[in-house]
XYZ file of C-alpha atoms in Angstrom:
676
model
C -11.647 43.529 24.422
C -10.117 40.085 24.243
C -7.959 40.823 27.284
C -11.089 41.683 29.267
C -12.683 38.379 28.204
C -9.592 36.369 29.136
C -9.413 38.169 32.480
C -13.066 37.443 33.206
C -12.672 33.778 32.279
C -9.588 33.503 34.473
C -11.174 35.184 37.510
C -14.427 33.221 37.055
C -12.372 30.020 36.884
C -10.742 30.839 40.219
C -14.064 31.845 41.772
C -15.954 28.749 40.591
C -13.124 26.495 41.809
C -12.634 28.298 45.118
C -12.663 24.983 46.974
C -9.401 24.205 45.164
C -7.850 27.654 44.998
C -8.470 29.029 48.502
C -6.327 26.374 50.298
C -3.718 26.625 47.530
C -3.489 30.419 47.822
C -3.534 30.242 51.632
C -0.712 27.674 51.694
C 1.452 29.765 49.381
C 0.663 32.883 51.442
C 1.757 31.261 54.699
C 4.994 30.017 53.131
C 5.811 33.428 51.675
C 4.970 35.016 55.055
C 7.363 32.671 56.858
C 10.057 33.320 54.236
C 9.705 37.074 54.792
C 9.834 36.653 58.584
C 13.026 34.570 58.451
C 14.818 37.150 56.302
C 13.362 39.959 58.449
C 14.740 38.397 61.647
C 18.158 38.080 59.974
C 18.246 41.805 59.147
C 21.007 43.985 60.569
C 18.510 45.934 62.685
C 17.469 42.802 64.585
C 20.929 41.257 64.832
C 22.506 44.504 66.026
C 20.158 44.496 69.028
C 21.454 41.077 70.118
C 24.473 41.190 72.399
C 25.889 37.819 71.473
C 25.253 35.135 68.896
C 24.330 37.531 66.086
C 26.713 35.729 63.723
C 25.102 32.364 64.492
C 21.553 33.654 64.093
C 22.564 35.573 60.993
C 23.515 32.237 59.421
C 20.674 30.039 60.714
C 17.649 32.273 60.031
C 18.363 33.035 56.337
C 19.178 29.341 55.855
C 15.692 28.516 57.155
C 14.245 31.024 54.699
C 16.028 29.449 51.742
C 15.109 25.913 52.841
C 11.456 26.991 52.954
C 11.819 28.505 49.479
C 13.208 25.257 48.050
C 10.524 23.222 49.776
C 7.853 25.639 48.502
C 8.845 24.771 44.931
C 8.295 21.058 45.583
C 5.116 21.575 47.579
C 3.447 24.055 45.211
C 4.280 21.892 42.195
C 2.724 18.899 43.927
C -0.475 20.662 45.009
C -0.724 22.503 41.685
C -0.912 19.124 39.938
C -4.203 18.433 41.752
C -5.612 21.748 40.525
C -4.457 21.184 36.941
C -6.091 17.778 36.902
C -9.401 19.184 38.183
C -9.248 22.149 35.743
C -8.219 20.070 32.718
C -11.830 19.264 31.813
C -12.750 22.952 31.822
C -9.711 23.871 29.709
C -10.469 21.064 27.274
C -14.040 22.358 26.964
C -12.681 25.812 26.065
C -10.674 24.147 23.297
C -13.700 22.259 21.945
C -15.768 25.473 21.923
C -13.278 27.204 19.642
C -10.471 28.618 21.793
C -7.070 27.543 20.542
C -4.250 26.638 22.929
C -2.720 30.090 22.551
C -5.895 31.666 23.922
C -6.085 29.063 26.682
C -2.464 29.900 27.562
C -3.467 33.554 27.980
C -6.289 32.579 30.344
C -3.905 30.388 32.351
C -1.292 33.153 32.453
C -3.825 35.616 33.868
C -4.937 32.984 36.397
C -1.328 32.391 37.445
C -0.624 36.111 37.807
C -3.796 36.575 39.859
C -2.962 33.623 42.123
C 0.659 34.755 42.504
C -0.364 38.316 43.404
C -3.035 37.156 45.871
C -0.822 34.512 47.454
C 2.506 36.357 47.631
C 0.927 39.754 48.300
C -1.234 38.503 51.151
C 1.719 36.473 52.428
C 3.999 39.509 52.578
C 1.255 41.538 54.288
C 0.748 38.690 56.769
C 4.504 38.455 57.298
C 4.803 42.182 57.996
C 1.837 41.989 60.396
C 3.299 39.067 62.341
C 6.983 40.073 62.098
C 6.862 42.170 65.263
C 5.426 39.246 67.187
C 8.163 36.990 65.782
C 10.807 39.573 66.711
C 9.416 39.812 70.252
C 9.393 36.021 70.592
C 12.999 35.763 69.399
C 14.264 38.538 71.691
C 12.269 37.145 74.627
C 13.820 33.717 74.112
C 17.249 35.373 74.057
C 16.405 37.430 77.153
C 17.012 40.651 75.222
C 15.211 43.972 75.523
C 12.112 44.270 73.302
C 11.448 47.610 71.604
C 8.123 49.000 70.435
C 9.095 50.234 66.975
C 7.541 48.445 63.987
C 9.961 47.907 61.137
C 9.396 46.848 57.519
C 12.443 45.251 55.925
C 12.400 46.113 52.212
C 15.178 43.662 51.195
C 13.177 40.811 52.795
C 10.126 41.888 50.783
C 12.225 41.925 47.622
C 13.687 38.470 48.255
C 10.282 36.964 49.070
C 8.572 38.555 46.053
C 11.361 37.482 43.683
C 11.477 33.904 44.973
C 7.734 33.283 44.786
C 7.373 35.120 41.470
C 9.934 32.665 40.099
C 8.055 29.712 41.614
C 4.706 30.717 40.119
C 6.398 31.355 36.766
C 7.737 27.791 36.809
C 4.251 26.529 37.713
C 2.772 28.407 34.760
C 5.374 27.000 32.364
C 4.698 23.480 33.649
C 0.934 23.902 33.210
C 1.318 25.353 29.693
C 3.556 22.478 28.617
C 1.050 19.926 29.915
C -1.835 21.612 28.085
C 0.201 22.062 24.884
C 1.038 18.357 24.754
C -2.531 17.222 25.466
C -5.452 16.697 23.129
C -8.877 18.233 23.873
C -10.476 14.831 24.452
C -7.759 13.762 26.892
C -8.129 17.045 28.770
C -11.893 16.586 29.106
C -11.488 13.026 30.405
C -8.312 13.579 32.449
C -10.110 13.822 35.782
C -11.765 10.482 35.055
C -8.526 8.717 34.250
C -6.997 6.484 36.826
C -3.462 5.173 36.863
C -2.407 1.621 36.301
C -0.696 -0.100 39.176
C 3.089 -0.166 38.765
C 4.713 -3.299 37.435
C 7.173 -5.367 39.411
C 5.506 -4.709 42.754
C 7.208 -7.587 44.515
C 10.706 -6.525 43.487
C 10.118 -2.879 44.365
C 8.553 -3.817 47.687
C 11.542 -6.023 48.581
C 13.971 -3.234 47.623
C 12.002 -0.790 49.756
C 11.906 -3.198 52.675
C 15.658 -3.786 52.403
C 16.388 -0.043 52.342
C 14.137 0.539 55.348
C 15.727 -2.249 57.382
C 19.166 -0.918 56.420
C 18.272 2.619 57.521
C 16.868 1.345 60.836
C 20.008 -0.760 61.352
C 22.203 2.305 60.817
C 20.276 4.244 63.456
C 20.334 1.393 65.995
C 23.974 0.414 65.476
C 25.642 3.834 65.580
C 27.468 4.508 68.819
C 29.732 7.438 68.000
C 28.132 10.866 67.469
C 30.656 11.540 64.704
C 29.330 8.526 62.816
C 25.787 9.781 63.388
C 26.747 13.082 61.785
C 28.245 11.340 58.767
C 25.503 8.743 58.224
C 22.373 10.687 59.213
C 21.615 12.021 55.737
C 22.361 8.634 54.180
C 19.772 7.059 56.482
C 17.264 9.846 55.715
C 17.541 9.288 51.952
C 17.179 5.531 52.439
C 14.022 6.008 54.537
C 12.477 8.398 51.982
C 13.115 6.061 49.033
C 11.951 3.033 51.026
C 8.755 4.789 52.112
C 7.802 5.643 48.529
C 8.568 2.144 47.279
C 6.630 0.464 50.091
C 3.609 2.739 49.882
C 3.380 2.499 46.104
C 4.179 -1.195 45.651
C 3.038 -2.386 49.055
C -0.361 -0.685 48.800
C -1.009 -2.325 45.430
C -0.104 -5.712 46.869
C -2.372 -5.062 49.856
C -5.314 -4.260 47.584
C -4.756 -7.442 45.621
C -4.684 -9.493 48.804
C -7.867 -7.822 50.052
C -9.612 -8.551 46.754
C -8.663 -12.230 47.061
C -10.282 -12.325 50.509
C -13.898 -12.741 49.379
C -15.369 -12.375 52.865
C -13.713 -8.981 53.216
C -13.959 -7.714 49.628
C -17.584 -8.616 48.923
C -18.831 -6.539 51.812
C -20.714 -3.252 51.282
C -18.338 -1.513 53.705
C -15.222 -2.519 51.779
C -16.170 -3.290 48.180
C -16.227 0.249 46.796
C -13.280 1.515 48.825
C -10.975 -1.395 47.889
C -11.934 -1.312 44.201
C -11.464 2.464 43.946
C -8.147 2.296 45.815
C -6.775 -0.356 43.462
C -8.010 1.658 40.448
C -5.612 4.529 41.107
C -3.193 3.121 43.686
C 0.029 4.279 42.081
C -0.825 7.960 42.596
C -2.480 7.171 45.927
C 0.650 5.442 47.180
C 2.914 8.322 46.172
C 0.607 10.799 47.894
C 0.455 8.738 51.072
C 4.232 8.361 51.063
C 4.560 12.146 50.755
C 2.199 12.621 53.701
C 4.184 10.065 55.719
C 7.520 11.745 54.983
C 6.119 15.182 55.866
C 4.639 13.841 59.117
C 7.968 12.239 59.990
C 9.769 15.516 59.279
C 7.392 17.374 61.591
C 7.732 14.826 64.395
C 11.521 14.497 64.223
C 12.190 18.217 63.743
C 9.964 19.387 66.593
C 11.148 16.593 68.919
C 14.851 17.291 68.297
C 14.748 21.092 68.372
C 12.169 21.162 71.174
C 14.181 18.875 73.458
C 17.347 20.802 72.636
C 15.695 24.070 73.644
C 13.870 22.590 76.660
C 17.063 20.902 77.867
C 19.127 24.082 77.720
C 19.676 24.257 81.477
C 20.590 20.558 81.669
C 23.092 21.112 78.885
C 24.617 24.140 80.597
C 24.864 22.418 83.989
C 26.358 19.311 82.352
C 29.029 21.278 80.502
C 29.723 23.694 83.397
C 28.970 22.069 86.772
C 30.699 25.023 88.476
C 29.968 28.710 87.879
C 33.622 29.552 87.259
C 36.389 27.356 85.904
C 40.090 28.283 85.964
C 42.818 26.257 84.206
C 46.571 26.331 83.906
C 48.278 24.171 81.261
C 51.853 22.927 81.551
C 54.619 21.405 79.465
C 55.656 19.054 82.237
C 53.787 17.664 85.223
C 56.794 18.382 87.444
C 56.097 22.115 86.992
C 52.765 21.755 88.843
C 54.262 22.269 92.290
C 52.495 22.729 95.610
C 53.727 26.338 95.629
C 52.124 26.963 92.255
C 48.836 25.350 93.304
C 48.707 27.531 96.416
C 49.468 30.716 94.474
C 46.919 29.852 91.760
C 44.186 29.163 94.310
C 44.965 32.408 96.188
C 43.961 34.422 93.116
C 40.344 33.533 93.937
C 40.486 34.668 97.582
C 38.159 37.579 96.818
C 35.351 35.158 95.810
C 32.729 34.219 98.377
C 32.258 30.549 97.524
C 29.628 28.002 98.498
C 31.639 25.186 96.944
C 35.026 24.850 95.277
C 37.314 22.171 93.897
C 40.849 21.769 92.561
C 42.697 18.831 91.018
C 45.390 17.803 88.531
C 44.443 16.220 85.236
C 46.038 14.788 82.091
C 43.619 14.696 79.156
C 43.600 13.738 75.495
C 41.303 12.457 72.760
C 42.290 9.408 70.752
C 41.500 5.914 69.530
C 41.153 2.967 71.882
C 41.359 -0.568 70.548
C 41.583 -3.678 72.739
C 42.294 -1.441 75.713
C 45.212 0.394 74.075
C 44.834 4.165 73.776
C 46.623 6.013 70.993
C 46.459 9.705 70.130
C 49.021 9.695 67.320
C 48.267 11.555 64.102
C 48.392 8.299 62.152
C 45.741 6.648 64.312
C 43.431 9.567 65.006
C 41.614 9.932 61.681
C 38.282 11.032 63.124
C 36.514 11.363 59.783
C 36.814 7.670 58.990
C 33.660 5.752 59.861
C 35.569 2.724 61.162
C 37.601 4.859 63.562
C 34.801 7.045 64.920
C 33.327 4.262 67.079
C 36.665 3.888 68.888
C 37.246 7.568 69.730
C 37.178 8.403 73.433
C 38.142 11.274 75.668
C 40.655 9.949 78.213
C 41.410 11.776 81.469
C 43.871 10.698 84.154
C 43.623 11.751 87.821
C 45.805 11.157 90.864
C 44.641 8.847 93.650
C 45.394 11.516 96.252
C 43.073 14.013 94.535
C 40.342 11.393 94.169
C 40.439 10.401 97.847
C 40.616 14.048 98.998
C 37.629 15.137 96.931
C 35.397 12.086 97.455
C 36.378 11.251 101.045
C 37.137 7.672 100.002
C 40.190 5.716 101.126
C 41.036 3.749 97.995
C 44.470 2.172 97.559
C 46.290 1.266 94.362
C 49.448 -0.668 93.658
C 51.787 0.370 90.893
C 50.175 -0.589 87.563
C 46.621 -0.562 88.929
C 43.842 1.947 88.252
C 40.270 2.821 89.071
C 38.034 3.361 86.052
C 34.883 5.354 85.472
C 33.351 5.430 81.983
C 30.006 6.528 80.621
C 27.669 3.971 79.073
C 28.831 4.758 75.532
C 32.442 3.802 76.233
C 33.685 0.257 75.669
C 34.690 -1.703 78.750
C 38.189 -3.209 79.101
C 39.930 -5.056 81.936
C 43.303 -3.490 81.158
C 44.389 -0.163 79.718
C 47.598 0.825 78.033
C 48.676 4.184 76.692
C 50.535 4.167 73.380
C 51.265 0.483 73.913
C 53.489 1.143 76.942
C 51.861 2.107 80.212
C 49.728 -0.919 80.947
C 47.216 -0.552 83.771
C 45.088 -3.274 85.341
C 41.578 -2.254 86.335
C 41.216 -2.847 90.063
C 37.724 -1.392 90.369
C 35.041 0.090 88.131
C 33.513 3.171 89.715
C 29.754 3.709 89.580
C 30.164 7.498 89.755
C 32.766 10.224 89.684
C 33.264 13.540 91.370
C 31.933 16.694 89.740
C 34.464 18.030 87.242
C 34.848 21.714 86.429
C 33.745 21.319 82.807
C 34.190 19.390 79.581
C 37.895 19.456 78.854
C 38.010 18.630 75.183
C 34.858 17.764 73.329
C 31.144 17.078 73.379
C 29.448 13.863 72.376
C 32.600 11.750 72.795
C 32.539 8.780 75.224
C 34.590 9.594 78.304
C 36.905 7.354 80.292
C 38.402 8.533 83.601
C 41.421 6.689 85.028
C 42.580 7.168 88.624
C 46.253 6.146 89.000
C 48.490 5.838 92.025
C 51.133 8.312 90.829
C 49.942 10.748 88.161
C 53.360 12.413 87.833
C 54.964 9.104 86.994
C 52.349 8.183 84.379
C 52.199 11.704 82.932
C 55.963 12.070 82.510
C 55.938 10.651 78.996
C 52.427 11.688 77.961
C 53.321 15.106 76.605
C 55.339 14.941 73.410
C 56.231 18.277 71.844
C 56.165 18.279 68.050
C 56.296 21.683 66.388
C 54.627 23.215 69.403
C 51.737 20.724 69.481
C 50.924 18.732 72.594
C 49.104 15.398 72.693
C 48.076 15.099 76.348
C 47.159 18.337 78.093
C 48.589 18.569 81.606
C 46.240 20.760 83.626
C 45.700 22.187 87.060
C 41.986 22.983 87.331
C 39.849 24.899 89.813
C 36.079 25.236 89.996
C 34.032 27.714 92.050
C 30.361 28.037 92.942
C 29.872 31.519 94.396
C 27.010 33.054 96.365
C 26.336 35.253 93.318
C 23.868 34.462 90.561
C 25.274 33.195 87.278
C 24.792 36.612 85.683
C 26.482 38.487 88.530
C 29.344 35.985 88.609
C 30.456 37.091 85.133
C 32.154 40.219 86.516
C 33.850 38.079 89.149
C 35.039 35.749 86.392
C 36.524 38.644 84.437
C 38.309 39.881 87.550
C 39.669 36.395 88.258
C 40.835 36.101 84.666
C 42.706 39.412 84.929
C 44.409 38.434 88.192
C 45.468 35.009 86.917
C 46.790 36.426 83.659
C 48.826 39.186 85.311
C 50.009 37.273 88.392
C 50.322 33.722 87.090
C 50.725 33.439 83.327
C 53.034 36.413 82.887
C 55.210 35.523 85.888
C 55.332 31.796 85.355
C 55.698 31.505 81.592
C 59.359 30.610 81.980
C 58.462 27.981 84.587
C 56.424 25.795 82.252
C 53.006 27.481 82.153
C 51.766 27.147 78.579
C 48.633 29.227 79.091
C 45.831 29.975 81.527
C 42.129 30.245 80.969
C 39.050 31.284 82.939
C 35.563 30.408 81.738
C 32.170 30.903 83.318
C 28.832 29.193 83.056
C 26.778 32.252 82.080
C 28.942 32.900 79.026
C 28.357 29.342 77.826
C 24.629 29.663 78.629
C 24.333 32.750 76.436
C 26.151 31.068 73.558
C 23.891 28.018 73.812
C 20.787 30.184 74.130
C 21.516 31.988 70.878
C 22.396 28.785 69.035
C 19.500 26.712 70.393
C 17.006 29.533 69.910
C 18.042 29.901 66.275
C 17.777 26.150 65.723
C 14.433 26.025 67.551
C 13.024 28.883 65.462
C 14.203 27.176 62.291
C 12.750 23.855 63.446
C 9.375 25.363 64.303
C 9.072 27.283 61.026
C 10.090 24.260 58.953
C 7.634 22.109 60.899
C 4.837 24.594 60.227
C 5.639 24.450 56.521
C 5.787 20.632 56.532
C 2.509 20.518 58.459
C 0.749 22.858 56.027
C 1.999 20.755 53.135
C 0.767 17.526 54.744
C -2.672 18.987 55.525
C -3.122 20.387 52.011
C -2.019 17.150 50.362
C -4.543 15.258 52.500
C -7.216 17.812 51.621
C -6.537 17.721 47.884
C -6.422 13.949 47.898
C -9.839 13.842 49.522
C -11.270 16.410 47.110
C -9.749 14.775 44.025
C -10.708 11.258 45.029
C -14.157 12.449 46.061
C -14.826 13.732 42.549
C -13.406 10.528 41.062
C -15.576 8.346 43.324
C -18.773 10.398 43.061
C -20.011 8.596 39.947
C -19.228 5.193 41.451
C -21.141 5.942 44.634
C -23.987 7.336 42.536
C -24.223 3.980 40.766
C -24.097 2.166 44.114
C -26.846 4.401 45.439
C -29.037 3.617 42.410
C -28.599 -0.133 42.863
C -29.729 0.059 46.480
C -26.728 1.063 48.658
C -28.040 3.126 51.573
C -26.593 6.411 52.811
C -25.474 4.662 56.002
C -23.629 1.978 54.005
C -21.967 4.621 51.830
C -20.725 6.452 54.918
C -19.401 3.187 56.329
C -17.539 2.504 53.096
C -16.067 6.002 53.114
C -14.880 5.616 56.706
C -13.331 2.259 55.858
C -11.391 3.740 52.940
C -10.269 6.919 54.685
C -9.315 5.140 57.906
C -7.353 2.511 56.007
C -5.579 4.979 53.737
C -4.984 8.119 55.750
C -3.958 6.645 59.089
C -1.294 4.442 57.490
C 1.079 7.466 57.075
C 0.635 8.435 60.737
C 1.440 4.939 62.005
C 4.418 4.636 59.649
C 5.675 8.095 60.651
C 5.514 7.024 64.287
C 7.606 3.944 63.507
C 10.111 6.067 61.546
C 10.391 8.483 64.467
C 10.907 5.679 66.994
C 13.792 4.223 64.980
C 15.226 7.707 64.383
C 15.571 8.456 68.108
C 18.930 6.623 68.604
C 20.680 8.531 65.813
C 18.999 11.825 66.812
C 20.192 11.388 70.404
C 23.765 10.922 69.146
C 23.535 14.084 67.031
C 22.244 16.072 69.999
C 25.203 14.889 72.072
C 27.421 16.840 69.691
C 25.549 19.876 71.012
C 26.065 18.833 74.658
C 22.537 17.461 75.195
C 23.076 14.298 77.222
C 19.488 13.978 78.491
C 18.135 11.147 76.349
C 15.109 10.731 78.630
C 14.072 14.312 77.843
C 14.312 13.598 74.111
C 12.142 10.479 74.429
C 9.559 12.238 76.629
C 9.417 15.157 74.190
C 9.020 12.803 71.218
C 6.176 10.889 72.898
C 4.392 14.121 73.818
C 4.825 15.579 70.334
C 3.510 12.399 68.724
C 0.437 12.381 70.980
C -0.381 16.013 70.136
C 0.305 15.450 66.453
C -1.884 12.311 66.371
C -4.756 14.319 67.861
C -4.238 17.063 65.269
C -4.061 14.454 62.501
C -7.353 12.941 63.693
C -9.012 16.364 63.496
C -7.680 16.839 59.945
C -8.983 13.386 59.041
C -12.426 14.256 60.422
C -12.615 17.518 58.469
C -11.286 16.123 55.183
C -13.432 12.991 55.343
C -16.452 15.276 55.697
C -15.364 17.078 52.494
C -15.045 13.741 50.720
C -18.441 12.631 52.001
C -20.128 15.876 50.892
C -18.806 15.346 47.334
C -19.735 11.697 46.905
C -23.153 12.094 48.603
C -24.361 15.560 47.558
C -27.547 16.868 49.113
C -30.388 17.001 46.616
């Protein structure tokens, strides 16, 4: 009998507070649905249908699922606190009417079980319903064949159910502890209790400002992508801490300043909103900071992953300007004879080419300081922050190749060079290699001929030197030490055929077979270290799988962040509406009109809820330099695309945010000015 009573009280509590519980259950359902979908897409059945990149996707998609699970803990705890505060009065009333805390705990346990079953159950059902659409989207993005069979992945259901059962259990324990430590009177009055402003606002605000300036300085000052990789998370933590400190302490200071401005404060439009904001600003500031951080996460995540995915073709064309690329690597430059070049080129006679190129090259990655390039093991410590800014990719070319390919008629004396470097590389008037081969820069080139592909790395500043006699300068560049070579001495060929990129793959395999059998095997004793043939389509497929996985993860995480931001805004409006209702009722009784109340509400909501959007926009703007460096590690060199994507995403997000503001402000208004 008692169980039936507890169950009825629990279900009635959910029903009577549906304005609180429906968004809460819906948010948890969407997160559990996304968690199921991520684990479903990482199942063997899906990955086995993908030709390439299954290993990459098999790592990225479950990672997204677990990140969502961790974030769900934080988000559900945060939103659950709003519900507990609103329900505390009801629970306290139960206690006053004779129910002890043990009985109240039973009611709360039944409520938690009901919410968990409704949320997780509906989420899994939603996930199963949408999983086929998600599978089709993933396979379509990968240009794979889409089947018609509908598949339910039981392990994904088990993982999702276990994770969210654990989360709701933790929520129940947290709620029970809070009720157990509270007195009935404090529970009844808890929703009327504001929070005192934090002490030491000036100090905290200055610390927050210092952290924010430091994080922005890191983003603006970083030049090397390797440094961006190492310092990105440091900057993120600094921005998060700074945002909380500034919103909490800064908002209190702002309210105090507004109250000192009598012309502003003693105005019907502002009086109630400013006084109510200062009454509970500590919690308000933390909530606004959370909204700001979530908005920033959405903007940065979608901008980065969206530009990466949208710029796929630019990335592929940048890394592989030619459809096919064939290399031969040597111990000594003297082994690259005219006879070898002719024989190597003849292996591609069967190709019908629209464009082709061949040249000699000496390439290495190392540290450059004051114009001196060093690639020794002692100098090249790439994981040291101080060294990362000085790392470059250096390539040397012969003057004869440069003039032949470009049609120019440049001349160089011994010890002179032509230089081309990208904008990230430092400029020097002289170059020396290992402190010996000093070269004077005769001319800085504004452009360079199209190379066959990235020789060594992505995201590293590149410097190209054209020298009068490459054989002379390359003679001492290769130093053999236990089979390791510093400078790579290469003969490279690039081919653009009349075939499409897909059809050229078979031609690339045939070329690879001919070069291996006719060149590498026969010339191994003559100094050929190895040969290699690569093709653009192979690289495109690898990038497609990687970028698609990252894009899917970015979109799902952004959806979760967006849901969290919307629900926090909603609960803040609902909670603050109930807290302000009595105040507006008093104002109404002393003569404040409905129009003046609405004006006051708009003043408060506009002031409070658009501050996170503006701050998130500033955060995103300062994050773009470090994000662009990180994307260069993944071959995306198109910074203009990243900026255009970020601007477009912010415009769409601002419109969405305005709609959310309109809806939630209406909810607030309906609470504080109820219809009679």
